Coordinates of C-alpha atoms and ligand atoms in Angstrom, one line a residue:
Chain U
M535 CA 0.2 0.0 0.1
A536 CA 1.2 3.5 -0.8
G537 CA 1.0 6.4 1.7
E538 CA 2.6 4.3 4.6
T539 CA 6.0 6.0 4.3
E540 CA 6.4 9.7 5.9
A541 CA 6.9 12.3 3.1
A542 CA 6.5 16.1 3.1
P543 CA 3.0 16.9 2.4
W544 CA 3.9 18.6 -0.9
V545 CA 5.8 15.5 -2.1
E546 CA 3.0 13.7 -1.2
R547 CA 0.4 15.7 -3.1
G548 CA 2.7 15.7 -6.2
L549 CA 3.1 11.7 -6.1
R550 CA -0.9 11.4 -5.7
A551 CA -1.2 13.8 -8.6
A552 CA 1.1 12.2 -10.7
L553 CA -0.5 8.8 -10.0
G554 CA -3.9 10.0 -10.9
T555 CA -2.7 11.8 -14.1
G556 CA -0.8 8.5 -15.1
V557 CA -3.8 6.5 -14.9
L558 CA -5.8 8.8 -16.9
G559 CA -3.1 8.7 -19.4
L560 CA -3.0 5.1 -19.5
I561 CA -6.8 4.8 -20.1
V562 CA -6.4 7.4 -23.2
L563 CA -3.3 5.5 -24.4
L564 CA -5.4 1.9 -24.3
W565 CA -8.3 3.8 -26.1
D566 CA -6.1 5.1 -29.0
L567 CA -4.4 1.6 -29.2
G568 CA -7.8 -0.1 -29.1
V569 CA -9.3 1.9 -31.8
R570 CA -6.3 1.5 -34.2
G571 CA -6.1 -2.4 -33.5
Q572 CA -9.7 -2.4 -33.9
W573 CA -10.0 -4.6 -30.6
V574 CA -13.1 -6.6 -29.6
L575 CA -13.4 -6.6 -25.7
V576 CA -16.0 -8.3 -23.6
F577 CA -19.5 -7.7 -24.0
D578 CA -18.7 -7.5 -27.6
I579 CA -17.4 -4.0 -27.5
K580 CA -16.0 -3.0 -30.9
M581 CA -13.2 -0.5 -30.3
G582 CA -12.9 0.2 -33.8
Y583 CA -16.3 1.8 -33.8
L584 CA -15.0 4.4 -31.5
P585 CA -13.7 7.7 -32.7
P586 CA -9.8 8.1 -31.6
P587 CA -9.0 10.5 -28.7
L588 CA -7.2 12.8 -30.7
D589 CA -10.4 13.3 -32.9
V590 CA -12.6 13.6 -30.0
A591 CA -10.3 16.3 -28.6
R592 CA -10.4 18.2 -31.9
L593 CA -14.1 17.9 -32.0
T594 CA -14.4 19.0 -28.5
W595 CA -12.7 22.2 -29.3
D596 CA -15.0 22.6 -32.3
F597 CA -17.8 22.1 -30.4
A598 CA -16.7 24.8 -27.9
F599 CA -15.1 27.4 -30.0
G600 CA -15.7 26.5 -33.7
G601 CA -12.9 27.1 -36.3
V602 CA -12.4 23.5 -37.2
Y603 CA -15.3 22.1 -39.2
D604 CA -17.5 25.3 -39.0
D605 CA -20.7 23.3 -39.5
A606 CA -24.0 23.6 -37.5
F607 CA -22.5 22.0 -34.5
S608 CA -19.5 24.3 -34.2
G609 CA -19.4 26.6 -31.1
T610 CA -22.6 25.7 -30.1
L611 CA -21.5 24.1 -26.7
W612 CA -22.4 27.1 -24.6
E613 CA -25.8 27.3 -25.7
H614 CA -26.4 23.6 -25.0
L615 CA -24.6 23.8 -21.6
W616 CA -26.3 26.9 -20.5
A617 CA -30.0 25.4 -21.6
S618 CA -29.0 22.2 -19.6
T619 CA -27.5 23.9 -16.6
R620 CA -30.5 26.1 -16.2
R621 CA -32.6 22.6 -16.1
V622 CA -30.3 20.9 -13.6
L623 CA -30.2 24.0 -11.2
G624 CA -34.1 24.5 -11.4
G625 CA -34.9 20.9 -10.8
F626 CA -32.3 20.8 -8.0
A627 CA -33.3 23.9 -6.3
L628 CA -36.9 22.7 -6.4
A629 CA -35.8 19.3 -4.9
T630 CA -33.7 21.2 -2.3
A631 CA -36.8 23.5 -1.4
L632 CA -38.9 20.7 -0.8
G633 CA -36.5 17.8 0.5
V634 CA -34.6 19.6 3.0
P635 CA -37.7 21.1 4.9
L636 CA -39.5 18.0 4.8
G637 CA -36.7 15.8 5.8
V638 CA -36.2 18.0 8.8
L639 CA -39.7 17.5 9.9
M640 CA -39.8 13.9 9.1
G641 CA -36.3 13.2 11.0
R642 CA -37.5 15.3 14.1
F643 CA -41.3 14.7 14.4
R644 CA -42.6 11.0 14.8
W645 CA -46.0 11.9 13.6
V646 CA -44.7 13.7 10.3
H647 CA -42.8 10.5 9.8
A648 CA -45.6 8.2 10.3
A649 CA -47.5 10.4 7.9
L650 CA -45.1 10.8 5.1
D651 CA -43.1 7.6 5.2
P652 CA -45.6 5.3 3.5
A653 CA -46.0 7.7 0.6
V654 CA -42.3 8.0 0.3
N655 CA -41.4 4.3 0.2
L656 CA -44.2 3.8 -2.5
F657 CA -42.7 6.4 -4.9
R658 CA -39.1 6.2 -4.3
P659 CA -38.4 2.9 -5.9
V660 CA -39.9 4.0 -9.2
P661 CA -37.2 4.9 -11.3
A662 CA -37.0 8.0 -13.2
T663 CA -36.9 6.1 -16.7
A664 CA -40.5 4.5 -15.7
W665 CA -41.8 8.0 -15.1
V666 CA -40.7 9.2 -18.7
P667 CA -43.8 7.6 -20.6
L668 CA -46.4 8.9 -18.0
V669 CA -44.5 12.2 -17.9
L670 CA -44.7 12.8 -21.6
L671 CA -48.3 12.1 -21.5
I672 CA -49.5 14.4 -18.6
I673 CA -47.0 17.0 -19.2
G674 CA -45.7 16.5 -22.7
F675 CA -42.4 17.0 -24.5
G676 CA -40.1 19.9 -23.5
G677 CA -38.0 21.5 -20.8
Q678 CA -41.1 21.4 -18.2
A679 CA -40.8 17.4 -18.2
T680 CA -37.0 17.4 -17.9
I681 CA -37.0 19.7 -14.9
F682 CA -40.0 17.8 -13.4
L683 CA -38.0 14.4 -13.8
I684 CA -34.9 16.1 -12.3
T685 CA -37.0 17.2 -9.3
L686 CA -38.4 13.9 -8.6
S687 CA -34.8 12.2 -8.9
A688 CA -32.8 14.7 -6.9
F689 CA -35.8 15.0 -4.2
F690 CA -35.3 11.5 -2.6
P691 CA -31.8 11.2 -1.9
I692 CA -31.9 14.8 -0.4
L693 CA -35.0 13.8 1.7
L694 CA -33.6 10.6 2.9
N695 CA -30.1 12.1 3.7
T696 CA -31.8 14.9 5.7
V697 CA -34.0 12.5 7.7
A698 CA -31.0 10.2 8.5
A699 CA -28.8 13.4 9.3
V700 CA -31.7 14.8 11.5
R701 CA -32.1 11.6 13.3
E702 CA -28.4 11.3 14.2
V703 CA -28.3 14.7 15.9
P704 CA -26.9 14.0 19.4
P705 CA -29.7 14.1 21.7
R706 CA -27.1 15.9 24.1
L707 CA -27.2 19.0 21.7
V708 CA -31.0 19.1 22.1
E709 CA -30.9 18.9 26.0
A710 CA -28.2 21.5 26.2
A711 CA -30.3 24.0 23.9
R712 CA -33.6 23.2 26.0
M713 CA -32.0 23.8 29.5
L714 CA -30.6 27.1 28.0
G715 CA -34.0 28.3 27.5
T716 CA -34.5 27.4 23.8
R717 CA -38.1 27.2 22.5
P718 CA -39.1 24.2 20.2
A719 CA -38.8 26.4 16.9
G720 CA -35.2 27.6 17.9
V721 CA -34.1 24.1 18.6
L722 CA -35.1 23.1 15.1
L723 CA -33.5 26.0 13.4
G724 CA -30.7 26.8 15.9
V725 CA -29.6 23.3 16.7
V726 CA -31.0 20.4 14.6
V727 CA -30.4 22.0 11.2
P728 CA -27.0 23.0 12.0
A729 CA -25.8 19.8 13.5
A730 CA -27.3 17.7 10.5
T731 CA -25.8 20.1 7.9
S732 CA -23.0 17.6 7.1
G733 CA -25.5 14.8 6.2
I734 CA -27.6 17.3 4.3
V735 CA -25.1 18.5 2.3
S736 CA -24.2 14.9 1.4
G737 CA -27.7 14.6 0.1
L738 CA -27.4 17.5 -1.9
R739 CA -24.2 16.4 -3.5
I740 CA -26.0 13.3 -4.4
G741 CA -29.0 15.1 -5.6
L742 CA -26.9 17.2 -7.9
G743 CA -24.9 14.6 -9.3
L744 CA -28.1 12.5 -10.2
A745 CA -29.7 15.8 -11.7
W746 CA -27.1 15.4 -14.6
V747 CA -27.9 11.9 -14.9
I748 CA -31.6 12.4 -15.5
L749 CA -30.9 15.3 -17.7
V750 CA -30.1 13.1 -20.5
L751 CA -33.0 11.1 -20.0
G752 CA -35.3 14.2 -19.8
E753 CA -33.8 16.0 -22.7
A754 CA -34.0 12.6 -25.1
N755 CA -37.5 13.9 -26.2
G756 CA -38.6 16.9 -28.2
I757 CA -35.9 19.3 -27.1
D758 CA -33.5 20.9 -29.3
T759 CA -31.1 22.7 -27.0
G760 CA -29.2 20.9 -24.5
L761 CA -26.6 18.6 -23.8
G762 CA -29.0 15.6 -23.7
S763 CA -30.7 16.6 -26.9
M764 CA -27.3 17.0 -28.5
I765 CA -26.3 13.4 -27.5
T766 CA -29.9 12.0 -28.6
L767 CA -29.5 13.7 -32.0
A768 CA -25.8 12.6 -32.6
R769 CA -27.0 8.9 -31.9
E770 CA -29.8 9.2 -34.5
Q771 CA -27.3 10.5 -36.9
V772 CA -24.9 7.6 -35.9
R773 CA -22.2 10.4 -35.0
T774 CA -20.5 8.2 -32.5
D775 CA -17.7 11.2 -32.0
R776 CA -20.4 13.8 -31.1
V777 CA -22.0 11.2 -28.7
V778 CA -18.4 10.8 -27.0
V779 CA -18.0 14.5 -26.9
G780 CA -21.3 15.0 -25.3
M781 CA -20.5 12.4 -22.5
I782 CA -17.3 14.1 -21.8
V783 CA -19.0 17.7 -21.4
I784 CA -21.9 16.4 -19.2
G785 CA -19.0 14.5 -17.1
M786 CA -17.2 17.8 -16.9
A787 CA -20.4 19.7 -16.1
G788 CA -21.5 17.4 -13.2
F789 CA -17.9 17.3 -11.8
L790 CA -17.7 21.2 -11.9
S791 CA -21.2 21.8 -10.5
D792 CA -20.3 19.5 -7.5
R793 CA -17.0 21.4 -7.0
A794 CA -19.0 24.9 -7.2
L795 CA -21.5 23.5 -4.7
V796 CA -18.8 22.2 -2.2
H797 CA -16.9 25.4 -2.5
G798 CA -20.1 27.6 -2.3
L799 CA -20.9 26.1 0.7
R800 CA -17.5 26.4 2.0
L801 CA -17.4 30.2 1.2
L802 CA -20.8 30.5 2.8
F803 CA -19.7 28.6 6.2
G804 CA -16.5 30.1 6.4
R805 CA -14.2 28.2 9.0
R806 CA -17.5 27.4 11.1
P807 CA -17.2 23.6 11.3
L808 CA -20.6 22.7 9.9
V809 CA -19.5 20.2 7.3
R810 CA -17.0 17.3 8.1
E811 CA -14.3 17.5 5.8
A812 CA -14.1 14.7 3.4
Chain V
M1386 CA 4.5 52.8 52.4
S1387 CA 0.8 52.0 51.8
A1388 CA 0.5 54.9 49.4
P1389 CA 0.7 53.4 46.0
R1390 CA 4.0 54.5 44.3
P1391 CA 3.9 55.6 40.5
G1392 CA 4.7 52.8 38.1
A1393 CA 4.0 50.1 40.8
A1394 CA 2.2 47.2 39.5
T1395 CA -1.6 47.3 40.2
P1396 CA -2.8 44.4 41.7
P1397 CA -4.0 41.6 39.4
A1398 CA -7.7 41.3 39.3
T1399 CA -8.2 38.4 41.5
G1400 CA -11.8 37.9 40.6
P1401 CA -14.5 39.1 38.5
A1402 CA -16.7 42.1 39.4
P1403 CA -19.5 41.6 42.3
S1404 CA -21.9 41.9 39.6
L1405 CA -21.5 38.1 39.2
S1406 CA -24.5 37.5 41.3
R1407 CA -26.9 39.5 39.6
L1408 CA -29.8 38.8 42.2
T1409 CA -32.3 39.1 39.6
R1410 CA -34.1 36.1 41.4
H1411 CA -35.9 35.9 44.6
A1412 CA -34.0 34.6 47.6
D1413 CA -35.8 31.0 47.4
A1414 CA -35.3 30.6 43.6
G1415 CA -32.5 28.2 44.2
R1416 CA -34.6 26.0 46.8
V1417 CA -34.7 22.5 45.6
L1418 CA -37.4 20.0 46.6
L1419 CA -37.8 16.2 46.2
E1420 CA -40.6 14.3 47.7
G1421 CA -41.2 10.6 47.3
V1422 CA -39.9 10.9 43.8
T1423 CA -39.9 7.7 42.0
K1424 CA -39.0 7.0 38.2
R1425 CA -39.8 3.9 36.3
Y1426 CA -38.4 3.2 33.0
A1427 CA -40.8 1.2 30.9
A1428 CA -39.0 -2.0 29.9
R1429 CA -39.9 -3.9 26.9
G1430 CA -43.3 -6.0 27.6
A1431 CA -42.7 -6.2 31.2
A1432 CA -44.0 -3.8 33.7
G1433 CA -40.6 -1.9 33.9
V1434 CA -38.3 -1.3 36.9
D1435 CA -38.0 1.5 39.2
A1436 CA -34.8 3.3 38.5
V1437 CA -35.1 5.4 42.0
A1438 CA -38.0 5.1 44.3
G1439 CA -39.1 7.3 47.3
V1440 CA -36.5 10.0 47.3
D1441 CA -36.6 12.6 49.5
L1442 CA -34.3 15.5 49.4
E1443 CA -34.5 19.3 50.3
V1444 CA -31.7 21.8 49.4
A1445 CA -31.5 25.4 50.6
A1446 CA -30.9 28.2 48.1
G1447 CA -27.2 28.5 47.7
E1448 CA -26.3 25.2 49.2
F1449 CA -23.7 23.0 47.4
V1450 CA -24.6 19.4 47.6
A1451 CA -22.7 16.4 46.3
V1452 CA -24.2 13.1 45.3
V1453 CA -22.1 10.0 45.2
G1454 CA -23.1 6.3 44.8
A1455 CA -22.3 3.2 42.8
S1456 CA -23.1 3.5 39.1
G1457 CA -26.7 2.8 38.5
C1458 CA -27.9 3.9 41.5
G1459 CA -29.8 6.6 39.8
K1460 CA -27.8 9.6 40.3
S1461 CA -28.0 10.8 36.7
T1462 CA -31.9 10.1 36.7
L1463 CA -32.5 12.3 39.7
L1464 CA -30.5 15.0 37.9
R1465 CA -32.4 14.6 34.7
I1466 CA -35.7 14.9 36.4
L1467 CA -34.7 18.0 38.1
A1468 CA -33.6 19.5 35.0
G1469 CA -37.0 18.6 33.3
F1470 CA -35.5 16.3 30.7
E1471 CA -37.5 13.6 32.2
P1472 CA -40.7 13.6 34.3
A1473 CA -41.0 11.8 37.5
T1474 CA -43.2 8.7 37.7
R1475 CA -44.5 9.7 41.2
G1476 CA -43.6 12.3 43.7
R1477 CA -43.2 16.0 44.1
V1478 CA -40.3 17.7 42.2
E1479 CA -39.9 21.7 42.8
V1480 CA -37.2 24.2 42.0
G1481 CA -37.8 27.9 43.7
G1482 CA -41.4 26.5 44.9
R1483 CA -42.4 25.9 41.5
P1484 CA -43.0 22.4 40.2
V1485 CA -40.7 21.2 37.3
T1486 CA -42.3 20.5 33.9
R1487 CA -39.8 21.3 31.3
P1488 CA -36.1 22.4 31.2
G1489 CA -35.5 25.7 31.6
P1490 CA -32.7 28.5 32.2
D1491 CA -33.3 28.7 35.8
R1492 CA -31.7 25.2 36.0
G1493 CA -28.3 25.3 34.2
V1494 CA -26.9 21.8 33.4
V1495 CA -23.4 20.7 32.9
F1496 CA -22.9 17.5 31.3
Q1497 CA -19.8 15.1 31.6
D1498 CA -19.4 15.5 27.7
Y1499 CA -20.1 19.2 27.6
G1500 CA -22.8 19.3 25.0
L1501 CA -21.2 22.4 23.4
F1502 CA -22.4 23.6 19.9
P1503 CA -19.4 22.7 17.8
W1504 CA -20.5 25.0 15.0
L1505 CA -20.4 28.0 17.3
T1506 CA -17.6 29.9 18.7
V1507 CA -16.8 30.0 22.5
A1508 CA -18.4 33.5 22.6
E1509 CA -21.6 32.2 20.6
N1510 CA -22.0 29.2 22.6
V1511 CA -21.9 31.6 25.9
R1512 CA -24.3 33.9 24.1
F1513 CA -26.5 31.2 23.0
G1514 CA -28.8 31.1 26.0
L1515 CA -28.9 34.9 26.3
R1516 CA -30.1 35.0 22.7
Q1517 CA -32.6 32.5 23.3
R1518 CA -34.0 34.7 26.0
R1519 CA -34.0 37.5 23.6
L1520 CA -31.6 39.8 25.7
P1521 CA -30.6 42.8 23.9
R1522 CA -27.4 42.6 21.8
G1523 CA -25.3 44.9 23.6
Q1524 CA -26.2 43.1 27.0
R1525 CA -25.7 39.6 25.4
H1526 CA -22.1 40.4 24.3
R1527 CA -21.2 42.3 27.8
I1528 CA -22.3 39.2 29.9
A1529 CA -20.7 36.7 27.6
E1530 CA -17.4 38.4 27.7
E1531 CA -17.9 38.9 31.5
F1532 CA -18.4 35.0 32.1
I1533 CA -15.7 34.1 29.4
E1534 CA -13.2 36.1 31.4
V1535 CA -14.5 34.5 34.7
V1536 CA -13.4 31.1 33.3
G1537 CA -10.3 32.4 32.0
L1538 CA -10.8 31.9 28.2
T1539 CA -10.9 35.4 27.1
R1540 CA -7.9 34.8 24.5
F1541 CA -10.1 31.7 23.0
A1542 CA -13.4 33.6 22.7
D1543 CA -13.3 33.2 18.7
R1544 CA -12.3 29.6 18.8
F1545 CA -14.5 26.7 18.1
P1546 CA -14.9 24.0 20.9
G1547 CA -13.1 21.4 18.4
E1548 CA -10.1 23.5 18.9
L1549 CA -10.0 23.4 22.8
S1550 CA -8.9 20.9 25.3
G1551 CA -11.5 19.1 27.5
G1552 CA -10.8 21.2 30.5
M1553 CA -11.3 24.3 28.5
Q1554 CA -14.4 22.9 26.9
Q1555 CA -15.9 22.3 30.2
R1556 CA -15.1 25.7 31.2
V1557 CA -17.1 27.1 28.2
A1558 CA -19.9 24.8 29.1
I1559 CA -19.7 26.2 32.7
A1560 CA -19.6 29.6 31.5
R1561 CA -22.6 29.2 29.2
V1562 CA -25.0 28.0 32.1
L1563 CA -23.8 30.8 34.3
A1564 CA -24.2 33.6 31.9
N1565 CA -27.9 32.5 32.0
D1566 CA -27.8 33.3 35.9
P1567 CA -29.2 30.2 36.9
A1568 CA -30.9 29.5 40.4
V1569 CA -29.6 26.0 40.3
L1570 CA -26.6 24.4 38.6
L1571 CA -27.0 20.6 37.9
M1572 CA -23.7 18.9 37.0
D1573 CA -23.4 15.3 36.0
E1574 CA -19.8 14.0 36.7
P1575 CA -18.5 17.1 35.0
F1576 CA -14.9 16.6 35.7
G1577 CA -15.0 12.6 35.1
A1578 CA -13.3 12.9 31.6
L1579 CA -10.7 15.4 32.5
D1580 CA -7.2 14.6 33.6
A1581 CA -6.2 14.7 37.4
L1582 CA -4.4 18.2 37.0
T1583 CA -7.2 19.8 35.2
R1584 CA -9.8 18.3 37.3
T1585 CA -8.1 19.7 40.6
T1586 CA -8.1 23.2 38.8
M1587 CA -11.6 23.0 38.0
Q1588 CA -12.6 22.0 41.4
H1589 CA -11.1 25.2 42.7
E1590 CA -12.8 27.2 40.1
L1591 CA -15.9 25.7 40.7
R1592 CA -15.6 26.6 44.5
R1593 CA -15.0 30.0 43.7
L1594 CA -17.6 30.3 41.6
H1595 CA -20.1 28.9 43.6
R1596 CA -19.1 31.5 46.5
E1597 CA -19.3 34.3 43.9
T1598 CA -22.6 33.4 42.5
G1599 CA -24.5 32.0 45.4
T1600 CA -26.1 29.5 42.9
T1601 CA -27.3 26.2 44.4
V1602 CA -25.1 23.4 43.1
L1603 CA -26.2 19.7 42.8
L1604 CA -22.8 17.9 41.8
V1605 CA -22.9 14.2 40.9
T1606 CA -19.4 12.7 41.2
H1607 CA -17.6 9.5 41.2
S1608 CA -14.9 11.1 43.5
I1609 CA -15.6 11.0 47.3
E1610 CA -12.6 13.6 47.7
E1611 CA -14.3 15.8 45.2
A1612 CA -17.6 15.9 47.3
V1613 CA -15.9 16.4 50.5
Y1614 CA -13.8 19.1 49.2
L1615 CA -16.6 21.0 47.6
A1616 CA -20.0 20.3 49.3
D1617 CA -21.9 21.4 52.2
R1618 CA -23.6 18.0 52.3
V1619 CA -23.0 14.6 50.5
V1620 CA -25.8 12.5 49.6
V1621 CA -25.0 9.0 49.4
M1622 CA -27.2 6.8 47.2
S1623 CA -27.2 3.2 47.0
G1624 CA -29.4 0.3 45.4
G1625 CA -30.2 0.2 41.6
A1626 CA -31.9 -1.8 39.2
A1627 CA -28.6 -3.9 38.9
H1628 CA -29.2 -5.0 42.5
G1629 CA -32.7 -5.7 42.2
V1630 CA -33.9 -2.8 44.6
P1631 CA -34.9 0.6 43.3
G1632 CA -32.1 3.3 43.8
G1633 CA -32.4 5.7 46.8
I1634 CA -30.8 8.0 49.4
A1635 CA -29.1 6.0 51.8
E1636 CA -27.5 8.7 54.0
I1637 CA -26.9 12.3 53.9
V1638 CA -23.6 13.4 55.5
P1639 CA -23.1 17.0 56.4
V1640 CA -19.6 18.4 55.8
T1641 CA -18.4 20.3 58.8
L1642 CA -14.9 21.2 57.5
G1643 CA -15.2 25.0 57.2
E1644 CA -14.2 27.1 54.4
H1645 CA -10.7 26.0 54.0
R1646 CA -10.4 22.4 53.5
D1647 CA -7.1 20.6 53.2
V1648 CA -7.3 17.2 51.3
N1649 CA -4.3 16.0 53.5
A1650 CA -5.8 16.9 56.9
A1651 CA -6.8 14.3 59.2
D1652 CA -10.5 15.3 59.5
F1653 CA -10.8 15.4 55.6
N1654 CA -9.6 11.9 55.3
E1655 CA -11.6 10.8 58.1
L1656 CA -14.8 12.1 56.4
E1657 CA -13.5 10.6 53.1
R1658 CA -13.0 7.1 54.8
R1659 CA -16.6 7.2 56.2
L1660 CA -18.1 8.2 53.0
S1661 CA -16.2 5.5 51.2
E1662 CA -17.6 2.8 53.4
L1663 CA -21.2 4.1 53.0
V1664 CA -20.9 4.0 49.2
H1665 CA -19.5 0.4 49.3
A1666 CA -21.9 -0.8 51.9
G1667 CA -24.7 0.4 49.4
H1668 CA -22.9 -1.4 46.5
R1669 CA -23.1 -4.9 48.0
P1670 CA -26.3 -6.7 47.3
E1671 CA -28.0 -7.3 50.8
Ligands
ADP2256 N1 -33.5 5.7 29.6 C1 -33.6 4.8 30.4 N2 -34.2 3.5 29.7 C2 -34.2 2.7 30.8 N3 -33.6 2.5 31.9 C3 -32.8 3.6 32.2 C4 -32.8 4.7 31.4 N4 -31.7 5.6 32.0 C5 -31.6 4.9 33.0 N5 -32.0 3.7 33.3 C6 -31.6 2.8 34.3 O1 -32.0 3.3 35.6 C7 -30.9 2.9 36.7 C8 -30.0 4.1 37.0 O2 -29.6 5.0 36.1 P1 -28.8 6.3 36.0 O3 -29.5 7.3 36.7 O4 -27.9 6.8 35.0 O5 -27.5 5.9 37.5 P2 -26.0 6.7 37.8 O6 -25.9 7.8 37.0 O7 -26.2 6.6 39.1 O8 -24.9 5.6 37.4 C9 -29.8 2.1 35.8 O9 -30.2 0.8 36.2 C10 -30.3 2.4 34.3 O10 -30.0 1.3 33.6
MG2257 MG1 -24.9 8.8 35.6

């Protein structure tokens, strides 16, 4: 196992970065070799059908800035990204606004839990994919349906993580607040919520990640801007290279939005230890 | 020679201003009364066991009472009933002549595990109760500063509890309840988790604070020495569900050692020995 020897922190950090980059480099190298050699892997993966990494890099650049192929696809990344980001943020914000308060109440009050838990358990196992046909029938094609699916999917992890976090608040802290003269509403907002922040944030991160997953599903139908619709269109045109570019951009967007959430919260909380560092 | 010379060091402030005891409460506010108090915890299926039964105890305002006894005899249970965290199953529980129905700022509780809010600074922890009680901002800050100074943590006012040692955290917890000007201080093995040296320091400080504030103190402790050093009376409890009998008060021993107590003095040791025997007698199943 690595990391058992003592090293200066910057040496350790450098080694970690080198290791991580090395593995990424290896994956790209294998990808390139596989495409050239037309490897056929398990599951009958035909590597020969993939575009080589360099082509994908060139196409990604063109997608973002144009100037390479200059077709209808060139330079449209920002437009798609912006449309998708708005849907993701809209759905995520709605899921947060519903999931956190409901989760706090369910975690804290037995009666609220008793009232809502059966409904939650009934709806939660229904996957977003199974909602799609119904949503298309009762909402119709478009951005609304996408936002609805995102809200629905992000809601449950946010709710359940909040409930669990609230239930794990040490009773001692509630006792401390009460003996200091805190009223029930003050206990809820001043003690339970801050004490549960770490778990709530975990739920938000899972929810936000899921929002990007569901985005592709939602945008697959009847929408012409958005990263999901771009991928869907590329598949219909059998443009494997564009599909791969779309995948990369969505992956990056998901990664960056998680970083933005974490750093935003860090900025908000300052050095207040509300969130246990990962 | 008695006139202060210019440049001479001013005597260090040996203690806080006499404003510590704010006397906002009536003289009897710190009186504690337990009469025939029984607590039964519901057991699964079965009828349940009495953790404590038939406890009578009267504590005068300003008195310092220590509670000792083997673990499981119901010391914490009694304290939690007085705090209002749990209702008594039977009996009368009064503080300041009023029945206890819920926790309140007139009864400050100091826990063994401190119970500080980790996301608030020392100063914010101390101001917490004042804020809940809607005191004006200026007053909150002034009172908090005063009590942070009383426990000697002025330099650490902006630190978070996680950055402090156990002894310092317990000082914050004590400042936090004292800032609320409680009539009664309920302490459940407050120094149990501290090292011996810190523990001794904290005992001195608690003694000083008790004198300065005039608050009634009920201190549960494992240490008989601590009880004899601090208390006006020591309550010895015995029994407990583990012995098949409910916990209860076996004996109440007054400590007649005066103001200045020396843990090495013969009479101190004699009293310690006697209490130790009582505790162990209560521990043996009959
Ligand atoms: N919440 C509870 N539920 C059931 N039994 C309890 C509970 N709290 C305490 N007890 C029982 O009551 C008895 C007294 O406990 P406690 O007051 O904590 O004793 P002490 O503080 O003297 O060690 C013990 O037998 C304990 O197991
Ligand atoms: Mg106890």
